[in-house]
Coordinates of C-alpha atoms in Angstrom, one line a residue:
Chain J
X1 CA -24.1 -4.9 13.0
X2 CA -21.2 -7.4 12.9
X3 CA -18.2 -6.6 10.8
X4 CA -18.2 -8.9 7.8
X5 CA -14.7 -7.9 6.8
X6 CA -13.4 -8.5 10.4
X7 CA -15.0 -11.9 10.6
X8 CA -13.8 -12.9 7.1
X9 CA -10.2 -11.8 8.0
X10 CA -10.3 -13.7 11.3
X11 CA -11.7 -16.8 9.5
X12 CA -8.9 -16.8 6.9
X13 CA -6.2 -14.9 8.9
X14 CA -3.3 -16.9 7.5
X15 CA -4.1 -15.9 3.9
X16 CA -4.3 -12.2 4.9
X17 CA -1.2 -12.2 7.1
X18 CA 1.0 -13.9 4.5
X19 CA -0.4 -11.8 1.7
X20 CA 0.1 -8.7 3.9
X21 CA 3.7 -9.8 4.6
X22 CA 4.4 -10.0 0.9
X23 CA 2.9 -6.7 0.3
X24 CA 4.7 -5.3 3.3
X25 CA 8.1 -6.2 1.9
X26 CA 7.2 -4.2 -1.2
X27 CA 6.0 -1.3 0.9
X28 CA 9.3 -1.7 2.9
X29 CA 11.3 -1.3 -0.3
X30 CA 9.1 1.8 -1.2
X31 CA 9.7 3.4 2.2
X32 CA 13.4 2.6 1.9
X33 CA 13.6 4.3 -1.5
X34 CA 12.0 7.4 0.1
X35 CA 14.5 7.0 3.0
X36 CA 17.4 6.9 0.5
X37 CA 16.3 10.1 -1.1
X38 CA 16.0 11.7 2.3
X39 CA 19.4 10.4 3.2
X40 CA 20.9 12.0 0.1
X41 CA 19.4 15.3 1.0
X42 CA 20.5 14.9 4.6
X43 CA 24.0 14.0 3.5
X44 CA 24.1 17.2 1.4
X45 CA 23.0 19.3 4.3
X46 CA 25.5 17.5 6.6
X47 CA 28.2 18.5 4.2
X48 CA 27.2 22.1 4.4
X49 CA 26.7 21.9 8.2
X50 CA 30.1 20.4 8.7
X51 CA 31.7 23.1 6.6
X52 CA 30.6 25.6 9.3
X53 CA 30.6 28.4 6.8
X54 CA 28.2 31.2 5.8
X55 CA 29.7 31.7 2.3
X56 CA 31.4 29.6 -0.3
X57 CA 33.8 31.5 -2.5
X58 CA 34.6 29.7 -5.7
X59 CA 36.0 30.1 -9.2
X60 CA 34.0 32.7 -11.1
X61 CA 31.0 31.4 -13.0
X62 CA 31.2 27.9 -11.6
X63 CA 28.9 25.8 -9.4
X64 CA 31.9 24.7 -7.3
X65 CA 33.2 23.2 -5.2
X66 CA 30.7 20.3 -5.0
X67 CA 28.7 20.3 -8.2
X68 CA 31.5 21.5 -10.5
X69 CA 35.3 21.8 -10.3
X70 CA 36.6 25.1 -9.0
X71 CA 40.1 26.5 -8.7
X72 CA 41.2 29.5 -6.8
X73 CA 44.7 30.7 -5.9
X74 CA 45.4 29.7 -2.4
X75 CA 46.2 33.3 -1.3
X76 CA 42.7 34.6 -2.2
X77 CA 41.5 33.9 1.3
X78 CA 43.8 36.6 2.7
X79 CA 42.0 39.3 0.8
X80 CA 38.7 38.0 1.9
X81 CA 39.8 37.6 5.5
X82 CA 40.8 41.3 5.6
X83 CA 37.2 42.4 4.8
X84 CA 35.7 44.0 8.0
X85 CA 32.6 41.8 7.8
X86 CA 34.4 38.5 7.7
X87 CA 35.2 36.7 10.9
X88 CA 37.1 33.8 9.5
X89 CA 38.1 32.6 6.0
X90 CA 39.8 29.3 5.2
X91 CA 41.0 27.4 2.1
X92 CA 39.6 24.0 1.4
X93 CA 40.1 21.3 -1.1
X94 CA 37.9 18.3 -2.0
X95 CA 39.0 15.3 -3.9
X96 CA 36.9 12.1 -4.2
X97 CA 39.2 9.2 -4.6
X98 CA 40.0 5.6 -3.6
X99 CA 41.9 5.7 -0.3
X100 CA 44.1 2.7 0.2
X101 CA 44.3 0.6 3.3
X102 CA 46.0 -2.7 3.8
X103 CA 43.6 -5.3 2.4
X104 CA 41.6 -3.0 0.1
X105 CA 40.6 0.6 -0.5
X106 CA 37.6 2.8 0.3
X107 CA 36.0 5.5 -1.8
X108 CA 36.2 8.7 0.2
X109 CA 36.1 12.4 -0.1
X110 CA 39.5 13.6 0.9
X111 CA 39.2 17.1 2.3
X112 CA 42.2 19.4 2.8
X113 CA 41.7 21.7 5.8
X114 CA 43.9 24.6 6.7
X115 CA 45.8 24.6 10.0
X116 CA 43.9 26.4 12.7
X117 CA 42.3 23.9 14.9
X118 CA 38.7 23.1 15.7
X119 CA 36.3 26.0 14.9
X120 CA 38.1 26.8 11.6
X121 CA 35.7 26.5 8.7
X122 CA 36.0 23.1 7.1
X123 CA 37.2 21.3 10.2
X124 CA 35.1 18.5 11.5
X125 CA 33.0 20.0 14.3
X126 CA 33.3 17.1 16.7
X127 CA 35.0 13.7 17.0
X128 CA 33.7 10.5 18.4
X129 CA 37.2 9.1 19.1
X130 CA 40.8 10.3 19.0
X131 CA 42.0 13.8 18.5
X132 CA 42.1 16.5 15.8
X133 CA 45.0 16.9 13.4
X134 CA 47.9 18.7 15.1
X135 CA 50.8 18.1 12.8
X136 CA 51.2 19.7 9.4
X137 CA 51.6 16.5 7.5
X138 CA 50.5 12.8 7.3
X139 CA 47.8 12.8 9.9
X140 CA 44.1 12.2 9.1
X141 CA 40.7 12.3 10.7
X142 CA 38.2 9.9 9.0
X143 CA 34.5 9.4 9.2
X144 CA 33.6 6.2 11.0
X145 CA 31.6 5.0 8.0
X146 CA 34.9 4.6 6.1
X147 CA 35.7 1.6 8.4
X148 CA 39.0 3.1 9.4
X149 CA 40.1 2.8 13.0
X150 CA 42.4 4.9 15.2
X151 CA 46.0 4.2 14.4
X152 CA 45.2 2.8 10.9
X153 CA 47.7 3.6 8.2
X154 CA 46.0 4.7 5.0
X155 CA 47.5 5.6 1.6
X156 CA 46.5 8.7 -0.3
X157 CA 48.4 8.9 -3.6
X158 CA 52.0 8.1 -2.7
X159 CA 51.9 9.2 1.0
X160 CA 50.8 7.3 4.1
X161 CA 48.7 8.9 6.8
X162 CA 47.9 7.8 10.3
X163 CA 44.3 8.0 11.5
X164 CA 44.3 10.1 14.7
X165 CA 40.6 10.9 15.0
X166 CA 37.2 9.5 14.0
X167 CA 34.1 11.5 13.3
X168 CA 30.5 10.6 12.5
X169 CA 28.0 11.6 9.8
X170 CA 30.7 13.5 7.8
X171 CA 29.9 12.5 4.3
X172 CA 29.9 13.9 0.8
X173 CA 26.7 14.5 -1.1
X174 CA 27.2 11.1 -2.6
X175 CA 27.4 9.5 0.8
X176 CA 31.1 8.9 0.6
X177 CA 32.8 9.2 4.0
X178 CA 35.1 12.2 4.4
X179 CA 38.8 11.9 5.3
X180 CA 40.4 15.1 6.5
X181 CA 44.1 15.8 5.9
X182 CA 46.2 18.9 6.1
X183 CA 45.7 21.3 3.2
X184 CA 49.2 21.2 1.9
X185 CA 49.0 17.4 1.7
X186 CA 45.7 17.6 -0.1
X187 CA 47.0 20.1 -2.6
X188 CA 49.9 17.8 -3.3
X189 CA 47.5 14.8 -3.6
X190 CA 45.4 16.7 -6.1
X191 CA 48.5 17.6 -8.2
X192 CA 51.0 14.8 -7.5
X193 CA 51.8 12.7 -10.5
X194 CA 53.8 9.5 -10.8
X195 CA 57.5 9.7 -11.5
X196 CA 57.2 8.7 -15.1
X197 CA 54.7 11.5 -15.7
X198 CA 56.9 14.0 -13.9
X199 CA 60.0 13.0 -16.0
X200 CA 57.9 13.2 -19.2
X201 CA 56.6 16.6 -18.3
X202 CA 60.1 17.9 -17.5
X203 CA 61.5 16.4 -20.8
X204 CA 58.7 18.1 -22.8
X205 CA 59.3 21.4 -21.0
X206 CA 63.1 21.2 -21.6
X207 CA 62.5 20.5 -25.3
X208 CA 60.2 23.5 -25.7
X209 CA 62.3 26.4 -27.0
X210 CA 60.0 28.9 -25.4
X211 CA 60.9 27.6 -21.9
X212 CA 64.6 26.7 -22.6
X213 CA 66.1 29.7 -24.3
X214 CA 69.9 29.7 -24.4
X215 CA 70.0 33.4 -23.6
X216 CA 67.8 33.2 -20.5
X217 CA 69.6 31.0 -17.8
X218 CA 67.3 29.9 -15.0
X219 CA 64.1 30.1 -17.0
X220 CA 63.7 26.4 -17.4
X221 CA 64.3 25.8 -13.7
X222 CA 61.7 28.4 -12.9
X223 CA 59.1 26.9 -15.2
X224 CA 59.7 23.4 -13.8
X225 CA 59.5 24.7 -10.3
X226 CA 56.2 26.4 -11.1
X227 CA 54.9 23.1 -12.5
X228 CA 55.9 21.2 -9.4
X229 CA 53.7 23.1 -7.0
X230 CA 50.0 23.4 -6.7
X231 CA 48.9 26.9 -5.7
X232 CA 45.2 26.2 -6.0
X233 CA 42.4 25.3 -3.7
X234 CA 38.8 24.5 -4.5
X235 CA 37.0 27.1 -2.4
X236 CA 37.4 29.5 0.4
X237 CA 35.0 29.0 3.3
X238 CA 33.9 32.2 4.9
X239 CA 32.2 32.8 8.2
X240 CA 30.6 36.2 8.6
X241 CA 30.8 38.3 11.8
X242 CA 27.6 38.3 13.8
X243 CA 25.4 41.2 12.8
X244 CA 26.3 41.1 9.1
X245 CA 24.0 39.7 6.5
X246 CA 25.8 36.9 4.5
X247 CA 24.0 38.0 1.3
X248 CA 25.4 41.5 1.6
X249 CA 28.9 40.2 2.3
X250 CA 28.6 37.8 -0.7
X251 CA 27.6 40.7 -2.9
X252 CA 30.5 42.7 -1.8
X253 CA 33.0 39.8 -2.6
X254 CA 31.3 39.2 -6.0
X255 CA 31.7 42.9 -6.9
X256 CA 35.1 43.7 -5.6
X257 CA 37.0 40.4 -5.8
X258 CA 35.3 39.2 -9.0
X259 CA 34.6 35.8 -7.7
X260 CA 31.5 33.7 -7.5
X261 CA 30.0 33.4 -4.0
X262 CA 27.2 31.2 -2.7
X263 CA 25.3 31.6 0.5
X264 CA 24.2 28.6 2.5
X265 CA 20.7 28.6 0.9
X266 CA 22.2 28.9 -2.6
X267 CA 24.6 26.1 -1.9
X268 CA 21.8 23.9 -0.6
X269 CA 19.9 24.6 -3.8
X270 CA 22.9 23.6 -5.9
X271 CA 23.4 20.4 -3.9
X272 CA 19.8 19.3 -3.7
X273 CA 18.4 20.9 -6.8
X274 CA 21.3 20.1 -9.2
X275 CA 23.8 17.6 -7.8
X276 CA 21.4 15.0 -6.6
X277 CA 18.5 16.0 -8.9
X278 CA 19.0 13.1 -11.3
X279 CA 19.3 10.6 -8.4
X280 CA 16.2 12.1 -6.9
X281 CA 14.3 11.7 -10.2
X282 CA 15.4 8.1 -10.5
X283 CA 14.2 7.4 -6.9
X284 CA 11.0 9.2 -7.6
X285 CA 10.4 7.0 -10.7
X286 CA 11.2 3.9 -8.6
X287 CA 8.6 5.1 -6.0
X288 CA 6.0 5.6 -8.8
X289 CA 6.7 2.1 -10.3
X290 CA 6.6 0.5 -6.8
X291 CA 3.4 2.3 -6.0
X292 CA 1.8 1.1 -9.3
X293 CA 3.1 -2.5 -8.6
X294 CA 1.7 -2.4 -5.1
X295 CA -1.7 -1.1 -6.4
X296 CA -1.8 -3.9 -9.0
X297 CA -1.0 -6.5 -6.4
X298 CA -3.6 -5.2 -3.9
X299 CA -6.1 -5.0 -6.7
X300 CA -5.4 -8.5 -7.9
X301 CA -5.5 -10.0 -4.4
X302 CA -8.7 -8.3 -3.5
X303 CA -10.3 -9.1 -6.8
X304 CA -9.3 -12.7 -6.5
X305 CA -10.6 -12.9 -2.9
X306 CA -13.9 -11.3 -4.1
X307 CA -14.3 -13.7 -7.0
X308 CA -13.9 -16.5 -4.4
X309 CA -17.0 -15.2 -2.6
X310 CA -19.3 -14.6 -5.5
X311 CA -21.8 -17.2 -4.2
X312 CA -21.8 -15.6 -0.7
X313 CA -22.3 -12.2 -2.2
X314 CA -25.2 -13.4 -4.4
X315 CA -26.8 -15.0 -1.3
X316 CA -26.3 -11.8 0.7
X317 CA -27.8 -9.7 -2.0
X318 CA -30.7 -12.0 -2.4
X319 CA -31.3 -11.9 1.3
X320 CA -31.5 -8.1 1.0
X321 CA -28.1 -6.9 2.0
X322 CA -27.5 -3.3 0.9
X323 CA -24.8 -2.5 -1.6
X324 CA -23.0 -0.3 0.8
X325 CA -22.6 -3.2 3.3
X326 CA -20.9 -5.3 0.5
X327 CA -18.8 -2.3 -0.6
X328 CA -17.8 -1.7 3.0
X329 CA -16.9 -5.4 3.4
X330 CA -14.5 -5.4 0.4
X331 CA -13.0 -2.0 1.1
X332 CA -12.4 -2.8 4.7
X333 CA -10.6 -6.0 3.7
X334 CA -8.5 -4.1 1.2
X335 CA -7.6 -1.4 3.8
X336 CA -6.9 -4.1 6.4
X337 CA -4.5 -5.8 3.9
X338 CA -2.9 -2.4 3.4
X339 CA -2.5 -1.9 7.1
X340 CA -0.9 -5.3 7.6
X341 CA 1.4 -4.5 4.7
X342 CA 2.3 -1.0 6.0
X343 CA 3.1 -2.4 9.5
X344 CA 5.3 -5.1 8.0
X345 CA 6.8 -2.6 5.5
X346 CA 7.6 -0.1 8.2
X347 CA 9.2 -2.7 10.4
X348 CA 11.2 -4.3 7.6
X349 CA 12.3 -0.9 6.3
X350 CA 13.4 0.3 9.8
X351 CA 14.9 -2.9 11.2
X352 CA 15.9 -5.0 8.1
X353 CA 16.6 -2.8 5.1
X354 CA 17.9 0.5 6.4
X355 CA 20.8 -1.0 8.4
X356 CA 22.1 -3.1 5.4
X357 CA 21.9 -0.3 2.7
X358 CA 25.3 1.1 2.0
X359 CA 23.8 4.6 1.7
X360 CA 22.4 6.5 4.6
X361 CA 18.6 5.8 4.8
X362 CA 16.7 8.5 6.7
X363 CA 13.2 7.3 7.6
X364 CA 11.3 10.4 8.6
X365 CA 8.0 10.2 10.5
X366 CA 6.4 12.5 8.0
X367 CA 7.3 10.2 5.2
X368 CA 5.8 7.3 7.1
X369 CA 2.6 9.3 7.6
X370 CA 2.5 10.1 3.9
X371 CA 3.3 6.5 3.1
X372 CA 0.5 5.4 5.3
X373 CA -2.0 7.8 3.6
X374 CA -0.8 6.6 0.2
X375 CA -1.2 2.9 1.1
X376 CA -4.7 3.6 2.4
X377 CA -5.6 5.5 -0.8
X378 CA -4.0 2.8 -3.0
X379 CA -6.0 0.1 -1.2
X380 CA -9.2 2.1 -1.6
X381 CA -8.6 2.6 -5.3
X382 CA -7.4 -0.9 -5.8
X383 CA -10.6 -2.3 -4.3
X384 CA -12.7 -0.5 -6.9
X385 CA -12.3 -3.3 -9.5
X386 CA -13.4 -5.9 -6.9
X387 CA -16.3 -3.8 -5.8
X388 CA -17.5 -3.4 -9.4
X389 CA -17.3 -7.2 -9.7
X390 CA -19.3 -7.6 -6.5
X391 CA -21.9 -5.1 -7.4
X392 CA -22.4 -6.8 -10.8
X393 CA -23.2 -10.1 -9.1
X394 CA -26.8 -11.0 -9.8
X395 CA -28.7 -12.1 -6.6
X396 CA -30.5 -14.6 -8.9
X397 CA -27.3 -16.6 -9.0
X398 CA -28.1 -17.8 -5.5
X399 CA -31.3 -19.3 -6.9
X400 CA -29.6 -20.9 -9.8
X401 CA -31.6 -22.3 -12.7
Chain U
X1 CA -47.2 -8.3 10.8
X2 CA -50.4 -9.6 9.2
X3 CA -49.8 -12.9 7.7
X4 CA -52.2 -13.9 5.0
X5 CA -49.9 -15.9 2.8
X6 CA -49.3 -15.2 -0.8
X7 CA -51.6 -15.0 -3.8
X8 CA -50.5 -14.9 -7.4
X9 CA -52.9 -14.1 -10.2
X10 CA -52.3 -14.3 -13.9
X11 CA -48.5 -13.9 -13.6
X12 CA -46.6 -13.7 -16.8
X13 CA -42.9 -13.4 -17.6
X14 CA -41.6 -12.8 -21.1
X15 CA -37.9 -12.8 -21.9
X16 CA -36.7 -10.7 -24.9
X17 CA -39.0 -9.1 -27.5
X18 CA -40.2 -9.5 -31.0
X19 CA -39.5 -12.7 -32.9
X20 CA -37.1 -13.9 -30.2
X21 CA -39.4 -13.4 -27.3
X22 CA -39.9 -16.4 -25.0
X23 CA -42.8 -16.6 -22.6
X24 CA -41.4 -18.4 -19.6
X25 CA -44.5 -17.8 -17.5
X26 CA -47.8 -17.7 -19.4
X27 CA -50.4 -17.9 -16.6
X28 CA -49.4 -18.6 -13.1
X29 CA -52.1 -18.6 -10.4
X30 CA -51.3 -19.7 -6.9
X31 CA -52.5 -19.2 -3.3
X32 CA -50.6 -20.4 -0.3
X33 CA -52.3 -19.8 3.0
X34 CA -50.4 -19.0 6.2
X35 CA -49.1 -22.1 7.9
X36 CA -49.4 -24.1 4.6
X37 CA -46.6 -25.9 2.8
X38 CA -47.2 -26.5 -0.9
X39 CA -45.1 -28.2 -3.5
X40 CA -44.3 -26.7 -6.9
X41 CA -43.4 -29.4 -9.3
X42 CA -42.5 -29.3 -12.9
X43 CA -40.0 -30.6 -15.5
X44 CA -36.8 -28.8 -16.5
X45 CA -37.6 -25.7 -18.5
X46 CA -41.2 -25.5 -17.2
X47 CA -40.6 -22.1 -15.6
X48 CA -40.0 -23.2 -11.9
X49 CA -36.9 -21.1 -11.5
X50 CA -38.3 -18.1 -13.3
X51 CA -41.4 -18.2 -11.1
X52 CA -39.1 -18.5 -8.0
X53 CA -37.2 -15.4 -9.2
X54 CA -40.4 -13.5 -9.7
X55 CA -41.8 -14.4 -6.4
X56 CA -38.4 -13.6 -4.8
X57 CA -38.5 -10.1 -6.3
X58 CA -35.2 -10.8 -8.1
X59 CA -36.6 -10.3 -11.6
X60 CA -39.6 -8.3 -12.6
X61 CA -42.6 -10.2 -14.1
X62 CA -44.2 -8.9 -17.3
X63 CA -47.8 -8.8 -16.0
X64 CA -50.0 -10.2 -13.3
X65 CA -50.6 -9.6 -9.7
X66 CA -48.8 -10.7 -6.5
X67 CA -50.3 -10.1 -3.1
X68 CA -48.2 -10.7 0.0
X69 CA -50.2 -10.7 3.2
X70 CA -52.5 -7.7 2.8
X71 CA -50.2 -5.9 0.4
X72 CA -50.2 -5.9 -3.4
X73 CA -46.5 -6.0 -4.2
X74 CA -46.9 -6.4 -7.9
X75 CA -49.7 -5.3 -10.2
X76 CA -48.3 -5.2 -13.7
X77 CA -45.4 -3.3 -12.1
X78 CA -43.7 -3.3 -8.7
X79 CA -45.8 -1.6 -6.1
X80 CA -42.9 -1.4 -3.6
X81 CA -39.9 0.8 -4.2
X82 CA -37.3 -1.1 -2.1
X83 CA -37.1 -4.6 -3.4
X84 CA -34.0 -5.4 -1.2
X85 CA -36.0 -4.5 1.9
X86 CA -38.9 -6.6 0.6
X87 CA -36.7 -9.6 0.2
X88 CA -35.0 -9.0 3.5
X89 CA -38.0 -8.5 5.7
X90 CA -40.9 -10.3 4.0
X91 CA -39.6 -13.2 2.0
X92 CA -37.5 -16.0 3.4
X93 CA -35.3 -18.2 1.2
X94 CA -34.1 -21.7 1.6
X95 CA -31.7 -22.9 -1.1
X96 CA -30.8 -26.3 -2.5
X97 CA -27.4 -26.0 -0.8
X98 CA -27.5 -24.2 2.5
X99 CA -25.1 -21.4 1.3
X100 CA -24.3 -20.3 4.9
X101 CA -21.7 -17.6 5.2
X102 CA -18.5 -19.6 5.9
X103 CA -16.9 -17.0 8.2
X104 CA -19.8 -16.5 10.5
X105 CA -20.8 -18.9 13.2
X106 CA -24.2 -20.5 13.3
X107 CA -25.8 -17.9 15.5
X108 CA -24.5 -15.0 13.4
X109 CA -25.5 -16.7 10.1
X110 CA -29.1 -16.6 11.4
X111 CA -28.8 -13.3 13.2
X112 CA -27.3 -11.5 10.2
X113 CA -30.6 -10.8 8.5
X114 CA -32.3 -9.0 11.4
X115 CA -29.0 -7.2 12.0
X116 CA -29.1 -6.0 8.4
X117 CA -32.6 -4.8 9.0
X118 CA -31.3 -2.7 11.9
X119 CA -32.3 -4.9 14.8
X120 CA -29.8 -4.5 17.6
X121 CA -27.2 -7.3 17.8
X122 CA -28.4 -8.7 21.1
X123 CA -32.0 -8.9 20.0
X124 CA -31.1 -10.4 16.7
X125 CA -29.0 -13.1 18.4
X126 CA -31.8 -13.8 20.8
X127 CA -34.2 -14.4 17.9
X128 CA -31.6 -16.6 16.2
X129 CA -31.2 -18.7 19.4
X130 CA -35.0 -19.2 19.7
X131 CA -35.1 -20.5 16.1
X132 CA -32.0 -22.7 16.6
X133 CA -33.7 -24.1 19.6
X134 CA -36.9 -24.8 17.8
X135 CA -34.9 -26.5 15.0
X136 CA -32.9 -28.5 17.5
X137 CA -29.5 -27.1 16.5
X138 CA -29.1 -24.8 19.5
X139 CA -26.1 -26.9 20.7
X140 CA -24.2 -26.0 17.5
X141 CA -24.8 -22.3 18.0
X142 CA -21.1 -21.4 18.2
X143 CA -20.0 -23.8 15.5
X144 CA -18.8 -22.7 12.1
X145 CA -20.7 -23.9 9.1
X146 CA -17.9 -26.2 8.0
X147 CA -18.2 -28.1 11.3
X148 CA -21.9 -29.0 10.7
X149 CA -23.4 -32.0 9.0
X150 CA -25.5 -31.5 5.8
X151 CA -28.7 -31.9 7.8
X152 CA -27.6 -29.4 10.4
X153 CA -26.6 -26.9 7.8
X154 CA -30.0 -27.1 6.2
X155 CA -31.7 -26.6 9.5
X156 CA -29.6 -23.5 10.1
X157 CA -30.5 -22.3 6.6
X158 CA -34.2 -22.8 7.5
X159 CA -33.7 -20.8 10.7
X160 CA -32.1 -18.0 8.6
X161 CA -35.1 -18.1 6.3
X162 CA -37.5 -17.8 9.2
X163 CA -35.6 -15.3 11.4
X164 CA -37.3 -12.1 10.1
X165 CA -40.8 -13.8 10.4
X166 CA -41.6 -13.5 6.7
X167 CA -45.1 -14.2 5.6
X168 CA -43.7 -16.4 2.8
X169 CA -40.7 -18.7 2.4
X170 CA -39.5 -19.9 -1.0
X171 CA -37.6 -23.2 -0.7
X172 CA -35.6 -24.2 -3.8
X173 CA -35.0 -27.9 -3.8
X174 CA -34.2 -27.9 -0.1
X175 CA -34.0 -31.7 0.1
X176 CA -32.0 -32.4 -3.0
X177 CA -28.7 -33.2 -1.4
X178 CA -30.2 -35.2 1.5
X179 CA -31.1 -38.9 1.9
X180 CA -34.7 -40.0 2.4
X181 CA -34.7 -39.8 6.1
X182 CA -33.1 -36.4 6.3
X183 CA -35.3 -35.1 3.4
X184 CA -38.4 -36.1 5.2
X185 CA -37.1 -34.6 8.4
X186 CA -36.5 -31.2 6.6
X187 CA -40.1 -31.3 5.3
X188 CA -41.4 -32.1 8.7
X189 CA -39.5 -29.1 10.1
X190 CA -40.8 -26.9 7.3
X191 CA -44.4 -28.0 8.2
X192 CA -43.8 -27.4 11.9
X193 CA -42.3 -24.0 11.3
X194 CA -45.1 -23.0 8.9
X195 CA -47.6 -23.7 11.5
X196 CA -45.7 -22.2 14.4
X197 CA -44.9 -19.0 12.6
X198 CA -48.0 -18.8 10.3
X199 CA -45.8 -18.8 7.3
X200 CA -46.7 -19.8 3.8
X201 CA -44.0 -22.1 2.3
X202 CA -43.6 -22.9 -1.4
X203 CA -41.2 -25.8 -1.9
X204 CA -39.9 -26.2 -5.4
X205 CA -38.9 -29.8 -5.9
X206 CA -38.8 -32.8 -8.2
X207 CA -37.7 -35.0 -5.3
X208 CA -39.9 -38.1 -5.5
X209 CA -39.3 -38.8 -1.8
X210 CA -41.1 -35.7 -0.6
X211 CA -43.8 -35.2 -3.2
X212 CA -46.3 -37.4 -1.4
X213 CA -45.9 -35.3 1.8
X214 CA -47.6 -32.2 0.3
X215 CA -51.4 -31.7 0.8
X216 CA -51.5 -29.4 -2.2
X217 CA -49.3 -29.4 -5.2
X218 CA -48.9 -26.9 -8.0
X219 CA -47.7 -28.4 -11.3
X220 CA -46.1 -26.0 -13.7
X221 CA -45.9 -26.9 -17.4
X222 CA -44.9 -24.5 -20.2
X223 CA -45.4 -21.6 -17.9
X224 CA -48.8 -22.5 -16.7
X225 CA -49.7 -23.7 -13.2
X226 CA -52.2 -26.5 -12.4
X227 CA -53.4 -27.2 -8.9
X228 CA -53.7 -30.7 -7.6
X229 CA -54.6 -32.3 -4.3
X230 CA -51.6 -34.0 -2.7
X231 CA -51.5 -37.1 -0.5
X232 CA -50.2 -35.2 2.6
X233 CA -48.6 -38.4 3.7
X234 CA -47.2 -38.2 7.2
X235 CA -48.8 -34.9 7.9
X236 CA -52.5 -35.9 8.3

């Protein structure tokens, strides 16, 4: 038996190819949306991977340091490091801000890392160019996505930093490139105010009788000095010695140090389940809408194509063609349209859309397989209206009258 | 397949019921022998199309009897269960317009019916080629319908009607879009094919050009048929 659908498509291939291309661009956008969601999840995991930590110690009862703000004294890490189960512990700060560069600025997550060299929790695990930070101040390592180059001078708050190293895929959960600077500089960047604000703060403190008592010399200077330093960090990253269970160590820190501690899986849950949950829901809604639009388009196209063949269908039915042959004809055309659309969509998502999206688009093979199955199902369902129309055609129409 | 033409006895068709009932066919009696071509003539609204639809097993008559070959296919109700198979295997159709499938070439347009009946593709195409040769359109076997002239398209449509060797062919105004010369050519082909394949052919027409060519004519008026001798001009 010859394939009616195949012959019909070959006969009017231009119509099918161009319709398929239009549908394909829509499918490409759908796949890209899925890729953006995957990219956000991957960015979150990359952030955790790059921290190279088993535990995140944060301010009590907060979801810090990524989903909520968290402040810890910067000497807490010493008590944690002294625990026998802990291999390394390091302070870290995170601050998302505009990093200035001559000719513009870039949104980045400025990360303050403790001295200690590669292997210290929080340090970038590898570089694609340059070297790690070796000086205590004014050197920075930036993710290549920031657009910075080796030797570039960047401005963070009032200080200038030289880019000495470049890394790759070191981004925040929002996809902002990370810029690593020494911890002390980062603490200052978090705290540092402009001169007017500092003068204003000092004036207010001096006018406060509680801090400027005539009988207590040196109190005002001590208060001002305490206001001029930032003894806080956002979290302590902890690496547990081999052989110890991170959950047990976390429980020990929670109980004895009275701090909140998250394991890797808990932190992943916070990032994926809470921090990017709204974005994920938005993307899911886009996926649903795009799927509905795609279905409507396929249904409309197949219905229109079928209406254009009513006479042929009537003749075929009069000549004794079985319903299943006609159903197969329409459904195969619908699926063929979907296949053309999927191929065009996959190519456009991979080669055209993913590279130009500002966010990381991760196109996973499993998503493509799921997308393919969804497209086929949508096409089958969309052809139902056309099939119903074809089955309602009266063979007597071929005879006329 | 035994080919004994088609016999219709007391066929009736009523549309609707009660006060709004319309008797489209009141008393139709016909017999067309194998190898014979008869004309069915009547004014608009006389019941021609209704009769054609009944004979084509597209609509169900209300009463009467239809015998196709040796088989009673209708006797106050259908006597066959698969009307599609009946149309596909035992009734050939030739329409006013050829209604060829535009995306199939000439061979496959003809071969499609046997293929639908389960005949292997090669055998179906072989049958199609034999008919195309008999109808002198063999040279256009690979052409698409849009590349054929009107006369060639009608010959291909006749080949399609004959390809399953049906005992009866129903031709609905097959010469309407053709000029005199081509119309007579089509009637000549139908006569030749009827004789060659022992097929009974009923030609519904009001084409004055071809009416004199029939040896027998059935007139239908107000749902009743009347038989008349024709001139048989050109086919003595």
